[in-house]
Backbone as a printed PyTorch tensor [residue, N CA C, xyz], in Angstrom:
tensor([[[  39.3090,  187.0590, -184.5070],
         [  41.0420,  187.0120, -183.7490],
         [  41.8850,  185.9270, -184.8630]],

        [[  40.9150,  185.3960, -185.0030],
         [  42.6950,  184.2740, -184.9650],
         [  42.9870,  184.3410, -186.8500]],

        [[  41.6610,  184.9910, -187.6030],
         [  41.7290,  185.1310, -188.7190],
         [  43.2090,  186.3650, -188.7070]],

        [[  42.8620,  187.2330, -188.0990],
         [  43.6200,  188.2220, -187.8700],
         [  44.8570,  188.0210, -187.5960]],

        [[  44.9910,  187.4930, -186.7650],
         [  46.8700,  186.7470, -185.9050],
         [  47.2420,  185.7880, -187.5900]],

        [[  46.4320,  184.4390, -188.1050],
         [  47.3430,  184.1310, -188.8520],
         [  47.8570,  184.9550, -189.7050]],

        [[  46.5060,  185.8220, -190.4920],
         [  47.1440,  186.9160, -191.5560],
         [  48.0070,  187.4640, -190.9140]],

        [[  48.5930,  188.1710, -189.2490],
         [  49.3260,  188.6150, -189.4970],
         [  51.3500,  188.1780, -188.8920]],

        [[  50.5540,  186.6110, -188.4890],
         [  51.2680,  185.5270, -188.6850],
         [  51.7010,  184.9370, -189.7160]],

        [[  51.6970,  184.8190, -191.1950],
         [  51.8490,  184.2940, -192.0630],
         [  53.0510,  184.6710, -193.0110]],

        [[  53.5430,  185.4470, -192.6430],
         [  55.7030,  185.5150, -192.9960],
         [  56.1990,  184.2060, -192.4050]],

        [[  55.7270,  183.9750, -191.2590],
         [  56.5270,  183.2260, -190.0820],
         [  55.8750,  181.9350, -190.2770]],

        [[  54.9800,  181.2940, -191.0260],
         [  54.4780,  179.9870, -191.7640],
         [  55.6740,  178.9860, -192.0180]],

        [[  56.8310,  179.2110, -192.8650],
         [  57.8750,  178.7170, -193.4430],
         [  58.7510,  178.0240, -191.2950]],

        [[  58.6370,  179.2000, -190.7970],
         [  59.6110,  178.9400, -189.9140],
         [  58.6450,  177.8710, -188.8190]],

        [[  57.4560,  177.8790, -188.7750],
         [  56.5940,  176.8850, -187.9850],
         [  57.1240,  175.9360, -188.7680]],

        [[  56.2430,  175.8670, -190.3250],
         [  56.4890,  174.1640, -190.4550],
         [  58.2610,  173.2650, -190.5530]],

        [[  59.1180,  174.6840, -190.5890],
         [  60.3240,  173.8610, -190.6480],
         [  59.8560,  173.1300, -188.6960]],

        [[  59.7530,  173.8790, -187.9630],
         [  60.0840,  173.8850, -186.2910],
         [  59.3720,  172.2580, -186.1660]],

        [[  57.7880,  172.3740, -186.6740],
         [  57.9020,  170.9920, -186.8920],
         [  58.3600,  170.2120, -186.9760]],

        [[  58.4550,  170.3980, -188.8000],
         [  58.9380,  169.4660, -189.0310],
         [  60.2830,  169.2370, -188.5400]],

        [[  61.2080,  169.9370, -187.4930],
         [  62.0880,  169.0380, -186.4850],
         [  61.3660,  167.9500, -185.4280]],

        [[  60.1130,  168.4170, -185.0910],
         [  59.5740,  167.4980, -183.9980],
         [  59.5160,  166.3770, -184.7170]],

        [[  58.9950,  166.4070, -185.4960],
         [  58.5770,  164.3920, -186.0670],
         [  59.9980,  164.2020, -186.0490]],

        [[  61.4580,  164.8420, -186.8450],
         [  62.3300,  164.3160, -187.0140],
         [  61.9260,  164.0910, -185.7180]],

        [[  63.3920,  164.2360, -184.3310],
         [  63.4140,  163.9870, -183.2390],
         [  62.5380,  162.8080, -183.3120]],

        [[  60.7750,  163.0470, -182.6830],
         [  60.2050,  162.3040, -182.1000],
         [  60.8080,  160.8480, -183.4190]],

        [[  60.6030,  160.7360, -184.5180],
         [  61.0860,  159.3930, -184.6980],
         [  62.7810,  159.0670, -184.9240]],

        [[  63.2140,  160.6000, -184.7850],
         [  64.7160,  159.1720, -184.3820],
         [  64.9950,  158.8870, -183.1150]],

        [[  63.7150,  158.9090, -181.5040],
         [  63.5360,  158.7640, -180.4700],
         [  63.3190,  157.5560, -180.3020]],

        [[  62.1810,  157.6520, -181.4840],
         [  61.9030,  156.0910, -181.1340],
         [  62.1350,  154.9990, -182.0420]],

        [[  63.1640,  155.6460, -182.8610],
         [  64.3450,  154.3400, -183.0640],
         [  65.4440,  153.7900, -182.0210]],

        [[  65.0940,  155.1400, -181.3180],
         [  66.4880,  154.4420, -180.9050],
         [  66.4140,  153.7410, -179.6180]],

        [[  65.4690,  153.7030, -179.2090],
         [  64.9100,  153.3110, -178.1140],
         [  63.9920,  152.2960, -178.2620]],

        [[  63.1710,  151.7250, -179.7490],
         [  63.6640,  150.5980, -180.6210],
         [  63.1320,  149.5640, -179.4670]],

        [[  62.8230,  148.2510, -179.1210],
         [  62.7940,  146.9170, -178.0870],
         [  64.0210,  146.8370, -179.8550]],

        [[  62.5220,  146.1110, -181.0120],
         [  63.8440,  145.5610, -182.2990],
         [  65.0700,  146.3680, -182.0210]],

        [[  65.4080,  147.3330, -182.4220],
         [  66.6140,  147.6180, -182.4010],
         [  67.8010,  147.5770, -181.2980]],

        [[  67.2820,  147.9200, -180.3480],
         [  68.1830,  147.7310, -179.3670],
         [  68.3790,  146.1630, -179.0890]],

        [[  67.2440,  145.1830, -179.4460],
         [  67.8880,  144.1090, -179.2020],
         [  68.6220,  143.4840, -181.2400]],

        [[  68.3370,  143.5850, -181.8780],
         [  69.7390,  143.6980, -183.3860],
         [  70.9750,  144.0640, -182.4480]],

        [[  71.4480,  145.3180, -182.0360],
         [  72.5540,  146.2330, -181.4250],
         [  73.2650,  144.7310, -180.3460]],

        [[  72.2010,  144.6820, -179.4060],
         [  72.9820,  143.4730, -178.9280],
         [  73.1960,  142.1980, -179.3170]],

        [[  72.3520,  141.8870, -180.2550],
         [  72.8790,  141.0140, -181.5560],
         [  74.1640,  140.7290, -181.3790]],

        [[  74.3940,  141.8460, -182.1560],
         [  75.5900,  142.5310, -183.5600],
         [  76.3120,  142.7000, -182.3210]],

        [[  76.7820,  143.1860, -181.1590],
         [  77.3490,  142.5470, -180.2380],
         [  78.1440,  140.7940, -179.9120]],

        [[  77.0810,  140.5200, -180.0750],
         [  77.2550,  139.1400, -179.9490],
         [  78.3590,  138.6230, -180.6600]],

        [[  77.7530,  138.4890, -181.8140],
         [  78.1750,  137.9130, -182.4390],
         [  79.6890,  138.3530, -183.4730]],

        [[  79.7000,  139.6960, -183.1820],
         [  81.2360,  140.3910, -183.1120],
         [  81.9420,  139.9910, -182.1730]],

        [[  81.4490,  139.8700, -180.6330],
         [  82.7280,  139.0250, -179.7550],
         [  83.0590,  137.6310, -180.5300]],

        [[  81.3660,  136.2460, -180.6470],
         [  81.7430,  135.1840, -180.8550],
         [  82.7260,  135.0720, -182.1910]],

        [[  82.7840,  136.2260, -183.3880],
         [  83.6420,  136.2370, -184.2660],
         [  85.1450,  136.3920, -183.7600]],

        [[  85.3760,  137.1040, -183.2140],
         [  86.7680,  137.4880, -182.2520],
         [  86.9260,  138.1370, -182.6900]],

        [[  85.5670,  139.6160, -183.1180],
         [  86.1590,  141.0970, -184.2690],
         [  86.3850,  141.5850, -182.3960]],

        [[  85.5740,  142.0480, -181.9810],
         [  85.7060,  142.5190, -180.0710],
         [  85.7220,  141.6240, -179.4370]],

        [[  86.8380,  142.8280, -178.2100],
         [  86.7500,  141.1850, -176.8970],
         [  85.6820,  140.8640, -176.0490]],

        [[  85.4550,  140.7140, -175.0760],
         [  84.9820,  140.2740, -174.6370],
         [  84.2700,  141.5040, -173.9260]],

        [[  85.7570,  142.0440, -173.1910],
         [  85.1470,  143.8020, -172.3570],
         [  84.6370,  144.5130, -173.2480]],

        [[  85.4150,  144.3850, -174.2000],
         [  83.9370,  145.6330, -175.5980],
         [  82.9690,  145.7850, -175.4900]],

        [[  82.6340,  143.7090, -175.6340],
         [  81.0570,  143.3100, -175.7620],
         [  80.4710,  144.0980, -174.3640]],

        [[  80.5100,  143.6240, -173.2550],
         [  79.8130,  144.3050, -172.1220],
         [  80.2510,  145.6290, -172.5410]],

        [[  81.3770,  146.6990, -172.2460],
         [  81.2930,  147.8790, -173.2740],
         [  80.3520,  148.4640, -173.7670]],

        [[  80.0570,  148.0930, -174.5950],
         [  78.9470,  148.5190, -175.4350],
         [  77.6680,  148.1210, -175.6740]],

        [[  77.4160,  146.6050, -174.9330],
         [  76.1200,  146.2120, -174.0810],
         [  75.6110,  147.3960, -172.7670]],

        [[  76.5650,  147.6130, -172.5330],
         [  76.2250,  148.1210, -171.2040],
         [  76.2750,  150.0150, -171.6670]],

        [[  76.4910,  150.2360, -172.6280],
         [  76.5850,  151.8600, -173.4560],
         [  74.9880,  150.9160, -174.1640]],

        [[  74.1470,  150.1650, -174.7720],
         [  72.7510,  150.5670, -175.0420],
         [  71.9630,  150.3990, -173.9470]],

        [[  72.4110,  149.3680, -172.6460],
         [  71.1440,  149.4700, -171.7340],
         [  71.3620,  150.9400, -171.0740]],

        [[  72.6200,  151.6180, -171.2390],
         [  72.3260,  153.1570, -169.7410],
         [  71.5530,  154.1410, -171.4950]],

        [[  71.8390,  154.2650, -172.4540],
         [  71.3340,  154.3620, -173.4290],
         [  69.9140,  155.0790, -173.2860]],

        [[  68.9040,  153.2230, -172.9640],
         [  67.9580,  152.8990, -172.3240],
         [  67.4050,  153.5000, -170.7630]],

        [[  68.4730,  153.5580, -169.7400],
         [  67.9300,  154.2120, -168.6240],
         [  67.9330,  155.6560, -168.6780]],

        [[  68.8260,  156.1920, -168.8720],
         [  68.8750,  157.8750, -169.0230],
         [  67.3040,  158.6070, -169.7300]],

        [[  67.5200,  159.3620, -168.8270],
         [  65.6610,  160.3300, -169.7680],
         [  66.0130,  160.4950, -170.7960]],

        [[  65.3340,  161.1840, -171.7150],
         [  65.6550,  161.7070, -172.7340],
         [  65.8340,  163.0980, -173.3750]],

        [[  66.8520,  163.4970, -174.4950],
         [  67.2270,  164.3860, -173.6880],
         [  68.0040,  164.5850, -172.4950]],

        [[  69.0410,  163.7770, -172.3020],
         [  70.0240,  163.7070, -171.3500],
         [  69.4830,  163.6710, -169.6400]],

        [[  68.5910,  164.7630, -169.7330],
         [  68.3510,  164.7940, -168.5490],
         [  68.1710,  165.5680, -167.6890]],

        [[  68.6590,  166.6650, -167.8370],
         [  69.6180,  167.7840, -167.5520],
         [  68.8750,  168.8380, -167.7100]],

        [[  67.9560,  169.1570, -166.6760],
         [  67.5460,  170.9590, -166.5540],
         [  66.0560,  170.1600, -167.6770]],

        [[  66.5640,  169.0800, -167.3140],
         [  64.3960,  168.8440, -168.5010],
         [  63.4590,  169.2790, -167.1450]],

        [[  62.0960,  169.6670, -167.5870],
         [  61.1730,  169.5100, -167.4570],
         [  60.1720,  168.7230, -167.5320]],

        [[  59.5560,  168.6080, -167.3480],
         [  58.2970,  167.9740, -167.4130],
         [  59.0920,  166.1240, -167.0920]],

        [[  59.9250,  165.7280, -166.1860],
         [  60.1300,  164.4220, -166.3100],
         [  59.3670,  163.6110, -165.8950]],

        [[  59.4390,  162.3430, -166.1280],
         [  58.1780,  160.7100, -166.4400],
         [  58.4660,  161.0720, -164.1530]],

        [[  56.9990,  160.6100, -163.8430],
         [  57.4980,  160.5590, -162.6790],
         [  56.8890,  158.9150, -162.7540]],

        [[  56.5250,  157.7840, -163.0730],
         [  55.4940,  156.8190, -162.9850],
         [  56.5490,  155.5640, -162.8240]],

        [[  56.9150,  155.9520, -161.3800],
         [  57.9600,  155.4890, -160.1330],
         [  58.9960,  153.7200, -161.1950]],

        [[  59.7890,  154.3850, -162.3740],
         [  60.8080,  154.1340, -163.1010],
         [  60.4420,  152.6150, -163.4970]],

        [[  59.2760,  152.8100, -164.5380],
         [  58.6040,  151.8710, -166.1570],
         [  60.3350,  151.6670, -167.1080]],

        [[  60.4240,  153.1450, -166.8380],
         [  61.8970,  153.2130, -168.1350],
         [  63.0000,  151.8980, -168.0350]],

        [[  63.2080,  151.2240, -166.5740],
         [  63.4450,  149.6260, -166.6980],
         [  63.7620,  148.6730, -166.9520]],

        [[  62.1240,  148.8040, -166.9550],
         [  61.1140,  146.9560, -167.5420],
         [  62.5130,  146.4220, -168.2310]],

        [[  62.5790,  147.4020, -169.3960],
         [  62.8280,  147.0330, -170.9010],
         [  64.0240,  146.6050, -170.6670]],

        [[  65.4900,  147.1580, -170.2210],
         [  66.7050,  146.2090, -169.7320],
         [  66.5630,  145.4640, -168.9050]],

        [[  66.1550,  145.4130, -167.8710],
         [  65.8950,  143.8600, -167.6590],
         [  64.8390,  143.1180, -168.3090]],

        [[  63.9180,  143.0580, -168.8670],
         [  63.3890,  142.1260, -169.7020],
         [  64.8310,  141.9170, -170.4280]],

        [[  64.6730,  142.9960, -171.2610],
         [  66.1720,  142.1310, -172.3810],
         [  67.5100,  141.9030, -171.6710]],

        [[  68.1010,  141.6920, -170.7140],
         [  68.9740,  140.8570, -169.2310],
         [  67.9080,  139.6180, -169.5590]],

        [[  67.2500,  139.7030, -169.3890],
         [  66.2990,  137.7390, -168.6530],
         [  66.6170,  137.6550, -169.6080]],

        [[  65.9740,  138.1560, -171.3360],
         [  65.1020,  137.8840, -172.6350],
         [  66.6720,  136.5880, -173.0470]],

        [[  67.9030,  137.5630, -172.6920],
         [  69.4960,  137.2610, -172.8050],
         [  69.4550,  136.1970, -172.3890]],

        [[  69.8160,  136.0260, -170.5440],
         [  70.1350,  134.8040, -170.0390],
         [  69.6190,  134.0460, -169.8850]],

        [[  67.9760,  133.8360, -170.0870],
         [  67.5980,  132.7680, -170.3820],
         [  67.3360,  132.3580, -171.6260]],

        [[  67.0980,  132.9660, -172.8100],
         [  67.0610,  132.2600, -174.0770],
         [  65.5810,  132.5270, -174.6070]],

        [[  64.7650,  132.8890, -173.7790],
         [  63.1760,  133.2590, -174.2230],
         [  62.9750,  133.7310, -173.6960]],

        [[  61.4280,  134.2810, -174.2750],
         [  60.6780,  134.6660, -174.0420],
         [  59.5950,  134.4740, -173.0170]],

        [[  59.6650,  133.6110, -172.7710],
         [  58.9420,  132.7580, -171.6290],
         [  58.4750,  133.2020, -170.2290]],

        [[  58.7120,  134.3990, -170.0070],
         [  58.7920,  134.1590, -168.8690],
         [  57.3980,  135.6420, -168.2270]],

        [[  57.7160,  135.1750, -166.3440],
         [  57.6150,  136.6380, -166.2870],
         [  57.4940,  138.0530, -164.9390]],

        [[  57.3540,  138.5420, -165.1410],
         [  57.5630,  139.4650, -164.1030],
         [  57.4390,  139.8470, -163.0360]],

        [[  57.3680,  139.9390, -161.2950],
         [  56.4820,  140.3530, -160.0440],
         [  56.7710,  141.4200, -160.5400]],

        [[  56.5390,  143.1360, -160.0620],
         [  56.3830,  143.9510, -159.5120],
         [  55.7230,  143.7650, -157.7150]],

        [[  56.8250,  143.6590, -156.5430],
         [  55.7360,  143.4770, -155.3380],
         [  56.4640,  145.1560, -154.8830]],

        [[  54.9950,  145.1300, -153.4000],
         [  55.6100,  146.5980, -153.3260],
         [  55.9100,  145.8840, -151.8530]]])
């Protein structure tokens, strides 16, 4: 049956290949968008631009908030998303860690979650 199905759907192979390629590209783009190294780099660029006087502190704060909002909103915009995460808010650990790291200037700290 699988061989027959493969033969019958052979003309649609390019469409399936393109769909798989789009999924890979989307997954890679999302992983780059949420990569902690890239997020940290964006925040450092905002701080450098503010220190150089290229942007105002309000613009820097707005840019930082946009980066953190991007991290905290669910992937896909959140509207009508099926299979939403139910892991208790662990997506908020990265923004929390970044804020603490920026405020303390070191990664030598612990986070204790108490229920």
